[in-house]
XYZ file of C-alpha atoms in Angstrom:
404
model
C 161.617 -108.973 123.174
C 162.982 -105.612 124.353
C 162.672 -103.440 121.245
C 159.409 -103.073 119.357
C 157.781 -101.200 116.483
C 154.277 -99.770 116.801
C 151.593 -101.365 114.604
C 147.962 -100.369 114.258
C 145.454 -102.723 115.967
C 144.557 -105.697 113.788
C 141.445 -106.735 115.733
C 138.864 -104.093 116.567
C 135.301 -104.027 117.882
C 133.474 -103.928 114.548
C 130.768 -106.626 114.629
C 127.523 -107.025 116.621
C 129.177 -109.817 118.657
C 132.139 -107.713 119.840
C 130.887 -104.145 119.616
C 131.877 -103.354 123.215
C 135.231 -105.078 123.271
C 137.646 -107.551 121.778
C 138.432 -109.349 125.037
C 141.379 -111.606 125.754
C 141.982 -114.991 124.237
C 144.795 -117.058 122.768
C 146.458 -118.128 119.538
C 147.075 -121.580 118.117
C 149.591 -122.020 115.285
C 149.269 -124.915 112.851
C 150.951 -125.280 109.456
C 152.241 -121.695 109.613
C 148.731 -120.319 110.113
C 147.484 -118.519 113.218
C 144.078 -119.323 114.692
C 143.044 -116.569 117.101
C 140.320 -117.229 119.674
C 138.877 -114.383 121.729
C 135.763 -113.197 123.558
C 133.485 -110.666 121.947
C 131.864 -108.514 124.630
C 128.521 -106.719 124.393
C 126.966 -104.558 127.136
C 123.429 -103.562 126.244
C 122.335 -100.035 127.239
C 119.735 -100.005 130.006
C 119.134 -100.743 133.667
C 120.951 -104.099 133.856
C 123.136 -105.770 136.449
C 125.441 -107.058 133.661
C 125.756 -110.334 135.542
C 122.502 -112.118 134.723
C 121.136 -109.507 132.339
C 122.454 -107.072 129.762
C 125.743 -108.754 128.802
C 126.534 -111.052 125.876
C 129.764 -113.086 125.798
C 130.640 -114.723 122.485
C 133.669 -116.840 121.625
C 135.040 -115.884 118.197
C 137.654 -117.293 115.790
C 139.729 -115.432 113.200
C 142.643 -116.712 111.114
C 145.815 -115.084 109.831
C 148.875 -116.045 107.850
C 151.026 -113.124 108.951
C 149.558 -111.743 112.179
C 148.450 -108.557 110.431
C 145.824 -109.519 107.832
C 142.807 -111.153 109.479
C 140.081 -113.357 108.044
C 136.401 -112.848 108.697
C 135.140 -113.483 112.225
C 133.403 -116.798 112.992
C 131.119 -117.216 116.006
C 131.981 -120.402 117.890
C 130.012 -120.254 121.142
C 127.272 -117.969 122.435
C 125.139 -117.631 125.534
C 122.963 -120.507 124.331
C 125.961 -122.861 124.513
C 126.869 -122.351 128.182
C 125.379 -124.248 131.144
C 122.203 -122.679 132.547
C 123.837 -122.365 135.960
C 126.373 -119.871 134.628
C 125.994 -116.094 134.613
C 126.737 -113.992 131.536
C 130.404 -113.719 132.581
C 132.060 -116.317 130.332
C 135.325 -115.274 128.680
C 139.037 -115.583 127.839
C 139.366 -118.763 125.735
C 142.672 -120.640 125.900
C 142.892 -123.283 123.155
C 145.369 -126.148 122.770
C 145.634 -129.413 120.831
C 146.014 -132.772 122.521
C 145.961 -136.261 120.951
C 144.289 -135.028 117.782
C 141.565 -133.076 119.599
C 141.211 -129.376 120.357
C 140.338 -128.150 123.820
C 139.185 -124.734 125.015
C 139.067 -123.587 128.630
C 136.915 -120.576 129.522
C 136.708 -118.509 132.691
C 133.265 -118.541 134.285
C 131.036 -117.242 137.055
C 128.387 -119.611 138.418
C 125.287 -118.462 140.287
C 125.318 -119.480 143.939
C 123.753 -118.447 147.250
C 124.956 -118.733 150.840
C 123.029 -120.212 153.759
C 121.283 -116.902 154.443
C 120.058 -116.655 150.872
C 122.506 -113.929 149.877
C 124.110 -114.089 146.458
C 127.555 -115.766 146.631
C 128.583 -116.556 143.064
C 131.462 -118.977 142.523
C 134.245 -118.755 139.986
C 135.028 -121.752 137.839
C 135.992 -122.962 134.379
C 134.297 -124.568 131.377
C 136.215 -126.994 129.144
C 135.034 -127.565 125.573
C 136.189 -130.121 122.999
C 136.367 -129.927 119.170
C 137.614 -132.011 116.272
C 137.882 -129.155 113.764
C 138.404 -125.898 115.744
C 134.932 -124.665 114.765
C 132.335 -126.997 116.323
C 132.576 -127.248 120.095
C 130.809 -129.325 122.754
C 131.034 -129.003 126.530
C 133.347 -131.663 127.954
C 133.462 -130.608 131.603
C 132.673 -127.774 133.973
C 134.599 -127.213 137.196
C 133.577 -125.093 140.164
C 135.085 -125.492 143.642
C 133.147 -127.092 146.460
C 134.007 -124.133 148.682
C 133.795 -120.650 147.153
C 137.176 -119.376 145.956
C 136.310 -115.990 144.501
C 133.208 -115.065 142.508
C 134.828 -115.115 139.029
C 137.819 -116.899 137.470
C 139.379 -114.975 134.579
C 142.045 -115.857 132.010
C 142.306 -119.615 132.660
C 145.096 -121.737 131.229
C 145.716 -125.496 131.469
C 149.207 -126.818 130.802
C 151.572 -129.630 131.711
C 154.918 -129.070 133.389
C 157.248 -131.552 135.040
C 154.759 -134.358 134.553
C 152.031 -132.441 136.413
C 148.976 -130.729 134.944
C 148.330 -127.218 136.240
C 145.436 -124.781 136.086
C 146.384 -121.096 135.977
C 143.598 -118.586 136.616
C 142.756 -115.172 138.051
C 140.231 -115.408 140.900
C 138.320 -112.234 141.662
C 136.882 -111.679 145.121
C 139.465 -113.272 147.431
C 139.854 -111.548 150.805
C 143.132 -109.622 151.051
C 145.732 -110.313 153.702
C 148.967 -108.635 154.845
C 151.216 -110.992 152.853
C 148.762 -112.910 150.644
C 146.189 -111.765 148.071
C 147.455 -108.207 148.482
C 145.966 -106.896 145.203
C 142.320 -106.295 144.349
C 142.419 -109.279 141.942
C 144.849 -112.193 142.094
C 146.543 -114.500 139.619
C 147.943 -117.897 140.451
C 147.920 -121.614 139.789
C 147.059 -124.941 141.360
C 147.145 -128.572 140.366
C 144.304 -129.223 137.939
C 143.341 -132.168 140.125
C 142.790 -129.672 142.979
C 140.533 -127.340 140.975
C 137.507 -128.293 143.089
C 139.473 -127.325 146.219
C 142.074 -124.808 144.971
C 142.895 -123.397 148.401
C 145.009 -126.485 149.137
C 147.565 -125.847 146.391
C 146.901 -122.346 144.996
C 150.055 -120.257 144.682
C 150.255 -116.691 143.463
C 152.269 -116.091 140.321
C 153.589 -112.735 141.499
C 153.719 -110.799 144.758
C 154.103 -107.285 143.323
C 151.603 -104.549 142.538
C 151.255 -105.125 138.799
C 150.799 -108.632 137.457
C 147.640 -110.165 136.019
C 146.119 -112.365 133.305
C 149.181 -114.480 132.400
C 149.123 -117.013 129.585
C 151.611 -119.718 128.701
C 152.596 -121.401 125.473
C 154.980 -124.165 124.470
C 158.044 -123.103 122.486
C 159.319 -125.235 119.623
C 162.010 -126.702 121.875
C 159.447 -127.749 124.490
C 159.951 -124.941 126.991
C 156.858 -123.576 128.718
C 156.875 -119.765 128.316
C 154.717 -117.334 130.322
C 153.837 -113.722 129.523
C 151.698 -111.628 131.879
C 149.959 -108.293 131.821
C 151.912 -105.736 133.898
C 148.819 -104.144 135.351
C 145.748 -104.938 137.421
C 142.289 -103.612 136.524
C 140.044 -101.501 138.776
C 142.819 -100.138 141.015
C 141.751 -96.489 140.821
C 140.751 -96.329 144.495
C 144.143 -97.695 145.562
C 146.714 -96.493 143.062
C 146.999 -95.014 139.571
C 149.133 -95.417 136.488
C 150.647 -91.987 135.915
C 151.256 -92.700 132.230
C 147.516 -92.165 131.646
C 148.356 -88.467 131.510
C 150.380 -89.279 128.381
C 147.607 -91.311 126.766
C 148.625 -94.889 127.646
C 148.892 -97.383 130.474
C 149.998 -100.954 131.119
C 152.449 -103.152 129.224
C 153.438 -106.818 129.090
C 156.006 -108.588 131.233
C 159.110 -110.228 129.891
C 158.547 -113.734 128.518
C 159.693 -116.181 131.170
C 160.597 -119.865 131.239
C 158.756 -122.032 133.737
C 160.266 -124.956 135.619
C 158.611 -127.180 138.214
C 160.142 -128.346 141.496
C 158.093 -130.361 143.976
C 154.818 -128.883 142.746
C 156.059 -125.289 142.820
C 156.688 -123.344 139.616
C 159.808 -121.204 139.246
C 159.814 -118.358 136.694
C 162.850 -116.672 135.120
C 163.326 -114.541 131.979
C 163.908 -116.570 128.813
C 167.536 -117.535 128.291
C 167.691 -115.576 125.021
C 167.635 -112.384 127.090
C 171.131 -113.162 128.377
C 172.519 -113.423 124.827
C 171.873 -109.745 124.122
C 174.866 -107.350 124.115
C 174.687 -106.242 127.760
C 177.466 -103.987 128.999
C 178.625 -103.451 132.557
C 177.924 -100.108 134.224
C 179.652 -98.379 137.116
C 178.124 -96.050 139.680
C 179.314 -92.507 140.314
C 179.036 -91.463 143.922
C 177.176 -94.720 144.549
C 174.478 -93.987 141.943
C 174.008 -95.125 138.350
C 171.747 -92.880 136.252
C 169.872 -94.427 133.332
C 167.606 -92.778 130.772
C 166.453 -94.839 127.784
C 168.302 -98.043 128.629
C 167.028 -101.360 129.886
C 168.977 -102.226 133.035
C 169.694 -105.533 134.789
C 170.881 -105.825 138.357
C 172.291 -109.079 139.727
C 172.808 -109.607 143.425
C 174.601 -112.800 144.446
C 175.650 -114.342 147.755
C 173.355 -112.363 150.040
C 173.769 -115.286 152.455
C 171.283 -114.354 155.113
C 172.170 -110.688 155.172
C 170.175 -107.751 153.900
C 170.318 -106.254 150.426
C 168.736 -103.004 149.298
C 168.239 -101.543 145.827
C 166.763 -98.099 145.342
C 165.296 -96.666 142.145
C 164.902 -92.892 142.278
C 166.087 -90.157 144.584
C 165.600 -89.291 148.241
C 161.909 -88.709 148.913
C 160.755 -90.117 145.565
C 161.852 -93.697 145.025
C 161.072 -97.385 144.939
C 163.056 -99.517 147.372
C 163.581 -103.277 147.116
C 164.791 -104.900 150.343
C 165.598 -108.444 151.404
C 165.892 -109.666 154.968
C 166.049 -113.389 155.629
C 163.189 -114.989 153.697
C 161.327 -111.687 153.245
C 161.401 -109.493 150.141
C 159.738 -106.080 150.184
C 158.752 -103.525 147.567
C 158.189 -100.114 149.127
C 157.272 -96.673 147.871
C 157.270 -95.355 151.464
C 159.938 -93.200 153.062
C 161.107 -93.415 156.674
C 158.082 -91.398 157.846
C 155.632 -93.646 156.025
C 154.893 -91.076 153.319
C 154.239 -92.286 149.780
C 156.623 -91.441 146.953
C 155.008 -89.643 144.039
C 156.564 -92.104 141.559
C 154.330 -94.892 142.892
C 151.042 -93.232 142.005
C 149.585 -94.306 145.358
C 151.336 -97.673 145.641
C 152.589 -98.415 149.142
C 154.107 -101.823 150.013
C 154.072 -105.416 148.796
C 155.635 -108.384 150.589
C 156.876 -111.718 149.259
C 158.654 -114.676 150.830
C 160.918 -117.505 149.778
C 161.016 -120.834 151.544
C 164.410 -120.393 153.201
C 166.494 -117.232 152.705
C 166.795 -114.731 149.867
C 170.242 -115.483 148.445
C 170.025 -114.073 144.900
C 168.152 -111.288 143.146
C 167.826 -110.613 139.423
C 166.129 -107.344 138.416
C 165.114 -106.170 134.967
C 164.303 -102.445 134.931
C 162.896 -100.358 132.105
C 161.395 -96.872 131.893
C 158.360 -97.656 134.054
C 158.558 -101.289 135.138
C 160.709 -103.435 137.398
C 160.564 -107.222 137.555
C 162.345 -108.768 140.539
C 163.215 -112.489 140.507
C 164.250 -113.981 143.841
C 166.253 -117.203 144.172
C 166.068 -118.106 140.487
C 162.388 -117.257 140.267
C 161.048 -118.975 143.381
C 159.240 -115.693 144.087
C 158.726 -112.829 141.631
C 157.547 -109.272 142.261
C 156.475 -106.963 139.424
C 155.704 -103.277 139.769
C 155.212 -100.169 137.687
C 156.904 -96.920 138.725
C 157.034 -93.469 137.169
C 160.249 -91.453 137.344
C 161.276 -88.593 135.084
C 164.511 -89.116 133.177
C 166.311 -86.748 135.568
C 165.104 -88.808 138.557
C 166.300 -92.237 137.422
C 169.038 -93.015 139.883
C 169.951 -96.607 140.816
C 171.827 -97.384 144.021
C 172.691 -100.640 145.804
C 173.849 -101.379 149.308
C 173.982 -104.141 151.875
C 175.358 -107.654 151.699
C 175.937 -109.562 148.477
C 177.828 -108.937 145.248
C 176.110 -106.354 143.026
C 176.443 -106.129 139.243
C 174.761 -103.580 136.967
C 174.300 -104.250 133.234
C 172.554 -102.157 130.562
C 171.596 -102.307 126.912
């Protein structure tokens, strides 16, 4: 999961139902065959609001035996199949099989108005049922009693630790200093709380760059999560400097999920630790990496403060712990932003008691920080030239640097 070969896209926008985008979805594997479900997006040219008019969202199925050669596209659901109360924003099918039946959950945006008559749409989900993967009927729609964002994207329903969870990305939550810090959020709640998600909603990640996660069940029963290391529509806040080189965004590491008292912990899959990592030593307190993937372990912080810096003086990302607080910062002592952050400033996360352990995975332009065995995770992109990639550690705790 660290080394990859480039392949040409196998699904492209080439039919009337997906001419403006092959939007996200999911895959179901049965009898060594892949069934891929996704949203075909169409935006008609003209003077439309693209909420109630001008957009077409279609759920589409393709099949593959090898992940490269695709069958013809089959339309499963169109605008005529959604409840009349819903806007044209219906997307991101997640499909699973349960007790001989197939289920599909879709993200949705329902029309709503506040007491003054102003538009106040509510995010929600639609759940469909099928016996053959091709013919679907609406089983249930869920929207919260109190508005919790205007749109829910990328929903996922899964069971963990005997509890059933709903993962989703609510758009339109008001930002706070240490909660909902990004323009769009991603998190989870008990499925039973979906009509009142505020009571149990927890954010998946407290960093700058995490969105649209999906989970799947591995053959040995583990629940694995992979997220998108990026957030859309951030141009007014920060940029991805790799755009200058013709690309942006990537995926996170696959992580195992475990549940403790209704809270989900997330750590990289155990297979990562079986790779041939080698210890690295600093020179003058700094380790310089170029094309390696680097891990940093910090143990036994024990209520003290730990600090890890990526970069050089005046242009760096700093990770700090102090008590229960964990901070990502691209700011220097004068509050000036480092160029390597592309406009990113600070993000704050907390653990329930004290930060005692950190586990970092660092690549060319991404850092994933796991605190206390994944109780809190912070993901961020950063952009350092190869001659700027210095790693230094200080503070309390035992530090270990590994690379591959």
